[in-house]
CSV table of C-alpha atoms and ligand atoms in Angstrom, one decimal:
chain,number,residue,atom,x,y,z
A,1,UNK,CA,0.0,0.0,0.0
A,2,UNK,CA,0.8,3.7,-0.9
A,3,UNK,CA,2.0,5.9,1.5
A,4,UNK,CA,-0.5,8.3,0.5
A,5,UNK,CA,-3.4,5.6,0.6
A,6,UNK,CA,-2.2,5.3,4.1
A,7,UNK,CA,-2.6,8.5,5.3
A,8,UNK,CA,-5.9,8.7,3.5
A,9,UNK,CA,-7.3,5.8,5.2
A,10,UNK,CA,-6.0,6.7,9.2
A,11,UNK,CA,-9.3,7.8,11.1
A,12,UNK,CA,-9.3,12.0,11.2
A,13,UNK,CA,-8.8,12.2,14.9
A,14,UNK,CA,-11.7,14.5,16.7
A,15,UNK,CA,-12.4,16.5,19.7
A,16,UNK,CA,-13.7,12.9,21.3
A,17,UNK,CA,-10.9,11.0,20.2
A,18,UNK,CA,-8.6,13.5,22.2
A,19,UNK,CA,-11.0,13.9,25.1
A,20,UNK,CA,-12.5,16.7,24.2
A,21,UNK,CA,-16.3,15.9,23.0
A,22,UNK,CA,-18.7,18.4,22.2
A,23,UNK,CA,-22.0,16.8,24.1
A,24,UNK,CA,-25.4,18.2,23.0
A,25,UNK,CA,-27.7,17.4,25.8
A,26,UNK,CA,-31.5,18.0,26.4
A,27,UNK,CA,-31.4,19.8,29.7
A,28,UNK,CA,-35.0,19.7,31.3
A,29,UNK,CA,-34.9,23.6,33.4
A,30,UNK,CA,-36.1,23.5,36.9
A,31,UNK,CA,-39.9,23.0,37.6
A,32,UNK,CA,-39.5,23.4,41.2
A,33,UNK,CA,-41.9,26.6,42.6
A,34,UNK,CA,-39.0,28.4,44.6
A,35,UNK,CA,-38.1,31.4,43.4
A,36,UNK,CA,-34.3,31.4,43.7
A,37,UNK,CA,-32.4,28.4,42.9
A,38,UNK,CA,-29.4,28.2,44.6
A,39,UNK,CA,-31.2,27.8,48.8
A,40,UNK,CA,-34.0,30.2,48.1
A,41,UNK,CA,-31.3,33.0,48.0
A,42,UNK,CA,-31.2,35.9,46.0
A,43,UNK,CA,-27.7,36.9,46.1
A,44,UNK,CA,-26.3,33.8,45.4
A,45,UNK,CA,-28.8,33.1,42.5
A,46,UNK,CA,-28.1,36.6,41.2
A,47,UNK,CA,-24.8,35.8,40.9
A,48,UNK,CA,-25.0,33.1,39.2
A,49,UNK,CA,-27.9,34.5,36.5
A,50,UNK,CA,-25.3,36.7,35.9
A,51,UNK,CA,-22.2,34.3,35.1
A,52,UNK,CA,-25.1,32.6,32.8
A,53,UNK,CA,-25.8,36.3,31.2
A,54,UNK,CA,-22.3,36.7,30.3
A,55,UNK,CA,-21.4,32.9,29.1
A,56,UNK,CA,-22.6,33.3,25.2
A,57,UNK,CA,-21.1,36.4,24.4
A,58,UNK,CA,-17.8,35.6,26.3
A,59,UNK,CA,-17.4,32.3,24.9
A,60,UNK,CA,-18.0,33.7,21.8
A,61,UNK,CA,-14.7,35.8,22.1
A,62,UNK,CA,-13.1,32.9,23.2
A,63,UNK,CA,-13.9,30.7,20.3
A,64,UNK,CA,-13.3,33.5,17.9
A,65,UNK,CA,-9.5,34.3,19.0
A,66,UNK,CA,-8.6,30.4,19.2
A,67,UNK,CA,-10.1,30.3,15.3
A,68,UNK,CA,-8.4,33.5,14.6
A,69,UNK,CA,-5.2,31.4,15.5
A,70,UNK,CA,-6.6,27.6,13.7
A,71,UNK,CA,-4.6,26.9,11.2
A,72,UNK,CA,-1.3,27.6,12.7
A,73,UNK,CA,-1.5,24.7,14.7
A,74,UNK,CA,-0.5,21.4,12.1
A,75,UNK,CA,-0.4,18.7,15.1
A,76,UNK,CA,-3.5,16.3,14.3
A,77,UNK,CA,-3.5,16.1,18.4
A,78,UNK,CA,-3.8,19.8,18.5
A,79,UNK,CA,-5.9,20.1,15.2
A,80,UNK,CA,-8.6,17.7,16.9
A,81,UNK,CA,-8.3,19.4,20.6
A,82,UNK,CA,-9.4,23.3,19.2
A,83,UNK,CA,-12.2,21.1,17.1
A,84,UNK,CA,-13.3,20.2,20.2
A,85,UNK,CA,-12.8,23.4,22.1
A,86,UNK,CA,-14.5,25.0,19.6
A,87,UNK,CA,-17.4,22.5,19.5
A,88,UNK,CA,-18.0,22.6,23.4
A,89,UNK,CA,-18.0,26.3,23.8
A,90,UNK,CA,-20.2,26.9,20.9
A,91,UNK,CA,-22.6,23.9,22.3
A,92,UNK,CA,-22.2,26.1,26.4
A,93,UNK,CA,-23.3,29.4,24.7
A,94,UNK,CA,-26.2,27.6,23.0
A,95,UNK,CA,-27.5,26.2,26.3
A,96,UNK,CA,-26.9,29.4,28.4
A,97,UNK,CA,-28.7,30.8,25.8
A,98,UNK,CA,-31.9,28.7,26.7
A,99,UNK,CA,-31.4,28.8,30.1
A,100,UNK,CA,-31.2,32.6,30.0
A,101,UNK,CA,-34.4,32.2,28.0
A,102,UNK,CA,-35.8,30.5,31.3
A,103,UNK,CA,-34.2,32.8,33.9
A,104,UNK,CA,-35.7,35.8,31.9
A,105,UNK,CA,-39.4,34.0,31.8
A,106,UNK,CA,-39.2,33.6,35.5
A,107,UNK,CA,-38.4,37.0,36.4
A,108,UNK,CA,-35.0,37.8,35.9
A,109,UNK,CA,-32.8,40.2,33.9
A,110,UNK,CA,-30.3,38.8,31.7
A,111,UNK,CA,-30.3,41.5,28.9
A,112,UNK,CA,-28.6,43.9,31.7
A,113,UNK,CA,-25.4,41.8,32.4
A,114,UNK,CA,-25.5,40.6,28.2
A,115,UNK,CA,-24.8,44.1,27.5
A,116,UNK,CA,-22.5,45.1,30.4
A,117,UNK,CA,-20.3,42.1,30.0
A,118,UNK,CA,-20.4,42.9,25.8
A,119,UNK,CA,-19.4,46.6,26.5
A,120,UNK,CA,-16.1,45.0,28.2
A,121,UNK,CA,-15.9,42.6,25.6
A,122,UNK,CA,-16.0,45.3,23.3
A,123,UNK,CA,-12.9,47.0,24.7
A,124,UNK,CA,-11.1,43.9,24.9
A,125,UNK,CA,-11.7,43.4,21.1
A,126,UNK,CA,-9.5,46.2,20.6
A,127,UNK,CA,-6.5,44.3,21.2
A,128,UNK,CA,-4.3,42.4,18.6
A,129,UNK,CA,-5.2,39.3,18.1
A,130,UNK,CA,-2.2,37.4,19.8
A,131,UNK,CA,-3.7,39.9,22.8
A,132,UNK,CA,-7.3,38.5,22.3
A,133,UNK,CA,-6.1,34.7,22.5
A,134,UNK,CA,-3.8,36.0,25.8
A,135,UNK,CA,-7.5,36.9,27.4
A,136,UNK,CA,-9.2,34.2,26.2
A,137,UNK,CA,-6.3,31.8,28.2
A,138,UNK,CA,-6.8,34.0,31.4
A,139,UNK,CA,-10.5,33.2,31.3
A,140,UNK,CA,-10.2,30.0,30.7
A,141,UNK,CA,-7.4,29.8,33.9
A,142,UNK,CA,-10.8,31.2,35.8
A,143,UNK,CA,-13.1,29.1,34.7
A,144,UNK,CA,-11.2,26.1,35.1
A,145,UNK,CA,-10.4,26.6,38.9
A,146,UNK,CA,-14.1,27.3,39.3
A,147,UNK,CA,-15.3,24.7,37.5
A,148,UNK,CA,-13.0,22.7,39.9
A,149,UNK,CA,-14.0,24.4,42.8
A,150,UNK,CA,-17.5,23.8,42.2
A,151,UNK,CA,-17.5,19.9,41.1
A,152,UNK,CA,-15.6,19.7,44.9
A,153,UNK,CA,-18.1,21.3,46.4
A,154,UNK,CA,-21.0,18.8,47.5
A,155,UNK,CA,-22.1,21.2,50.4
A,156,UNK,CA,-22.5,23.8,48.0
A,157,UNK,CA,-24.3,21.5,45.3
A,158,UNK,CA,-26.7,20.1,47.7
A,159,UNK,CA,-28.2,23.9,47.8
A,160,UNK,CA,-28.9,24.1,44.1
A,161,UNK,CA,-32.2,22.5,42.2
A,162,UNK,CA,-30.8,19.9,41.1
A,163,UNK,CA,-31.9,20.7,37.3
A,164,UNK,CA,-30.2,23.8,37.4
A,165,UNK,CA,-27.0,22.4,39.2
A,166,UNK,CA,-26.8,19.3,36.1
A,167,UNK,CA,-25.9,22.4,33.7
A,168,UNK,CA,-23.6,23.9,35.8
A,169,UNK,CA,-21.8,20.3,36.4
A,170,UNK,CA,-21.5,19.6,32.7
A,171,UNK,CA,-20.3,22.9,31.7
A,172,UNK,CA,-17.5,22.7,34.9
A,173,UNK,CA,-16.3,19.3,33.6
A,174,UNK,CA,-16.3,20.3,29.4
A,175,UNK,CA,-14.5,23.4,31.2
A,176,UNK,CA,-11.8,21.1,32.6
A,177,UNK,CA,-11.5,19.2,29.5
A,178,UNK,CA,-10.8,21.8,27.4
A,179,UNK,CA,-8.8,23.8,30.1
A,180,UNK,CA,-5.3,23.6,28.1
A,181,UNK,CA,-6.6,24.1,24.4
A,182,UNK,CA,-5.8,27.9,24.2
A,183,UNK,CA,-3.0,27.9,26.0
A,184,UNK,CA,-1.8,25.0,23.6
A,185,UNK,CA,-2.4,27.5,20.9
A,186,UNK,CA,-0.9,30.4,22.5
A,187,UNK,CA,2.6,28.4,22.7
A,188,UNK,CA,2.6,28.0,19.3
A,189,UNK,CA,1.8,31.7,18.4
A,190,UNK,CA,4.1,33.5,20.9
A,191,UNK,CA,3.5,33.5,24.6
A,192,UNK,CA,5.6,34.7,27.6
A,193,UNK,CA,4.9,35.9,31.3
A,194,UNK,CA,4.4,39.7,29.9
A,195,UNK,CA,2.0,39.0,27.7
A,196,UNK,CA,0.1,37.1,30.1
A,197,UNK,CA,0.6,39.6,32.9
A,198,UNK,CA,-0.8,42.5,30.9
A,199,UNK,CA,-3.6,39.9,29.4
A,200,UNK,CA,-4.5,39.5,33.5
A,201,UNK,CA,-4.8,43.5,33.9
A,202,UNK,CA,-6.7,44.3,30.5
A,203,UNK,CA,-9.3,41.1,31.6
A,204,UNK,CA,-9.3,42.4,35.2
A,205,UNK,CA,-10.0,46.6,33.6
A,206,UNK,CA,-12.6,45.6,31.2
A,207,UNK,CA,-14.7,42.8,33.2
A,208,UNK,CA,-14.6,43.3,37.0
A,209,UNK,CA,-16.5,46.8,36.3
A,210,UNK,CA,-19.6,44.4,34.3
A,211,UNK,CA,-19.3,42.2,37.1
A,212,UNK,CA,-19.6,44.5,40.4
A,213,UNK,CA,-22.7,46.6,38.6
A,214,UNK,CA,-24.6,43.5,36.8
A,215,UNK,CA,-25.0,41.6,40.0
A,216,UNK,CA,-25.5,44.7,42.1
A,217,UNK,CA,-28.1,45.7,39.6
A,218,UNK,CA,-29.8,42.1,40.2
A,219,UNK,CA,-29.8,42.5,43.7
A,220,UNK,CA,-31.4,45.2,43.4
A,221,UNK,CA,-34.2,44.1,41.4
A,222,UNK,CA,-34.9,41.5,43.5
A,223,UNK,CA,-35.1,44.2,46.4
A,224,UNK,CA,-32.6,42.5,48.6
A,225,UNK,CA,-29.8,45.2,48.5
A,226,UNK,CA,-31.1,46.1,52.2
A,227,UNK,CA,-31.9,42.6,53.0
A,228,UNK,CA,-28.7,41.6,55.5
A,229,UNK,CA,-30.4,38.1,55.9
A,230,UNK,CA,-30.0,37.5,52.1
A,231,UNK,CA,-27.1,39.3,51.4
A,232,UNK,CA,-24.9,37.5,54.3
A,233,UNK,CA,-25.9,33.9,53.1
A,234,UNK,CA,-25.1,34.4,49.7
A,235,UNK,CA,-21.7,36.2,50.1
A,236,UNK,CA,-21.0,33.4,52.4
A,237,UNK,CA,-21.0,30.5,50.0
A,238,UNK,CA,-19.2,32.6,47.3
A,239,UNK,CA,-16.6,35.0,49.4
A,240,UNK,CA,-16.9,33.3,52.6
A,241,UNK,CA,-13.9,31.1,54.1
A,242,UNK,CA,-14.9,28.8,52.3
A,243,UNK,CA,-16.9,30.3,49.5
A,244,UNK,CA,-16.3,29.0,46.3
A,245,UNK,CA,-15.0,32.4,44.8
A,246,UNK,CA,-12.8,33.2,47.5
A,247,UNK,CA,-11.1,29.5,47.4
A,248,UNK,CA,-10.0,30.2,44.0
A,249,UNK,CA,-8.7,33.5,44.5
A,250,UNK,CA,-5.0,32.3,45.9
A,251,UNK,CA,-4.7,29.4,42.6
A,252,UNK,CA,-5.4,32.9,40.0
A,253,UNK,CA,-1.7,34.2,40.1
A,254,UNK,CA,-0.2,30.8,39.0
A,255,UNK,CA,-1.2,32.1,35.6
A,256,UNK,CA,1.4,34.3,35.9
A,257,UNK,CA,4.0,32.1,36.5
A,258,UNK,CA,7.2,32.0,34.2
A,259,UNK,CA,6.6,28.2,33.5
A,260,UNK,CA,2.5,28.4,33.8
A,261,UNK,CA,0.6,25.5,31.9
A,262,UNK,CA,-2.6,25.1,33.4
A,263,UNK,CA,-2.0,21.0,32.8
A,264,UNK,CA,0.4,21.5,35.5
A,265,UNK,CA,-2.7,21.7,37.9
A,266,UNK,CA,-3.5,18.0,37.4
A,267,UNK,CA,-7.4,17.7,37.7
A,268,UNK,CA,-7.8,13.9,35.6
A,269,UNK,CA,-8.9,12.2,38.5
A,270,UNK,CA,-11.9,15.1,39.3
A,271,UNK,CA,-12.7,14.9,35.4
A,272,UNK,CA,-12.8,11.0,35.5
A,273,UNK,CA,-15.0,11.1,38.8
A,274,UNK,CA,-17.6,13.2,37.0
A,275,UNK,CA,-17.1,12.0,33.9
A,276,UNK,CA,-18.7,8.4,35.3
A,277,UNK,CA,-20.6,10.2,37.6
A,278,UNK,CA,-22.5,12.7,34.8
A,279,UNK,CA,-21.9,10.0,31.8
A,280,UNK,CA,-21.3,6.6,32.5
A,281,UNK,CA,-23.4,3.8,33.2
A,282,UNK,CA,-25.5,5.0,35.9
A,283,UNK,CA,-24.6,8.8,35.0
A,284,UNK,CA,-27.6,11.3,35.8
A,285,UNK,CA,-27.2,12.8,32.2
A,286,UNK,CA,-26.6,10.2,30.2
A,287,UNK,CA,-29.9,9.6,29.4
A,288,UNK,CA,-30.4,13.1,27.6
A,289,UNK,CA,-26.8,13.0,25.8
A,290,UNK,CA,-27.9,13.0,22.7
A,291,UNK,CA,-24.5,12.3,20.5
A,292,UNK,CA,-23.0,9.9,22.5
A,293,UNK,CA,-20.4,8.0,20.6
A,294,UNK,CA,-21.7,5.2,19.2
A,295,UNK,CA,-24.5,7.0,17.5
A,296,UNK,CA,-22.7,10.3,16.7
A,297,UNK,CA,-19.4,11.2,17.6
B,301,LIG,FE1,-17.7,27.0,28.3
B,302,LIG,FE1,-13.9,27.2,28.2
């Protein structure tokens, strides 16, 4: 046999194939008849409505300056991991999307964040590209050490309807899959601790402003900024000792690091735990994933 016939004839490698699958599920969104989801609390739910307000037009930017980037990388490995990034992302922003459709129908305001976190996404789009990709890896640093701090957290989970904690948990592990994909990318295009310090200070400028006024404004529309019940519970599971913000806060300035790759933080045993525990056999979602691999990946 040709050489050429060969090469022809080896299976393309895919997102799956390299660990990355793009899942497309059919959530079902929580039926249950209290208002907030996350213990009956407002400032905790409001925080969260607001991460889920920002998710499809930040992942948008992400996916756009990893495919700015695409064909630079020639590695099949590395070809089949940003189809997979790429896939996932595009498959989160989709579900957000309907789940903001939900939040909005039961009360809530997700335009107001949308638009506050696209006016800093706005201002980050004025970098260069190789700029662009920098921000998209410091995200994705962030939303990999939540993810992880979340999928930790049972305490935490047990406080969530459990509909509206299975979307979290699937996004948090997808998040950990994909974790090193852009930063894969950003080796090959040019990366050093400069770059990535000044990527940390333009993501800091343009989205901790979005952040502090869209769930501030949220609070407020629920009429719990005077509520000191309310308001102490929910900063206490996310900036309390042992909230889940506050626990990632010492892991963000690893990014930084001269030899920073965020593989380095080894998370394969969380990923396989919820992997089995979201997928396999018994897995609470495996029922509604609708591609699994022997019918579609
Ligand atoms: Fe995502
Ligand atoms: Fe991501």
């Amino acid at each position: 046999m040709k050489a050429q016939e060969k090469i022809q004839q080896r299976p393309r490698l895919t997102g799956a194939s390299v660990g990355i699958p793009p899942r497309h599920l059919n959530f079902k969104m929580p039926d249950n008849k209290t208002k907030y989801l996350v213990t009956n609390n407002a400032t905790a739910t409001m925080f969260l409505v607001m991460l889920s307000a920002f998710f499809p037009p930040g992942e948008r930017f992400f996916v756009e300056s990893v495919r700015h980037f695409r064909s630079r990388a020639k590695d099949p490995a590395l070809k089949a991991a940003i189809a997979g990034f790429i896939g996932q992302e595009a498959i989160h922003s989709r579900e957000h999307e309907r789940l903001n459709k939900f939040l909005t129908e039961r009360g809530f305001d997700t335009t107001f964040p949308e638009k506050a976190v696209a006016g800093g996404l706005w201002l980050l789009e004025k970098l260069s590209p190789r700029q662009k990709l920098a921000c998209t890896t410091v995200m994705e640093h962030f939303t990999a050490l939540l993810s992880e701090a979340l999928l930790e957290d049972e305490a935490l989970a047990s406080l969530f309807d459990p509909e509206f904690l299975s979307i979290w948990q699937w996004h948090a592990l997808e998040e950990l899959e994909h974790k090193a994909v852009a930063y894969d990318l950003q080796e090959l295009v040019g990366n050093d601790k400069k770059l990535r310090l000044q990527a940390s200070y333009f993501v800091a400028g343009a989205l901790l402003p979005p952040v502090m006024i869209s769930w501030l404004y949220l609070i407020a529309r629920e009429g719990k900024l005077t509520d000191r019940k309310d308001l102490s519970t929910g900063l206490q599971l996310l900036l309390g000792k042992q909230g889940i913000v506050r626990r990632i806060i010492p892991k963000l300035p690893i990014y930084a690091a001269r030899r920073f790759h965020p593989n380095k933080h080894d998370t394969t045993k969380l990923e396989n735990t919820w992997r089995e525990k979201l997928f396999g056999d018994q897995g609470s979602l495996l029922s509604s994933w609708r591609n699994q691999p022997e019918v579609d990946i």
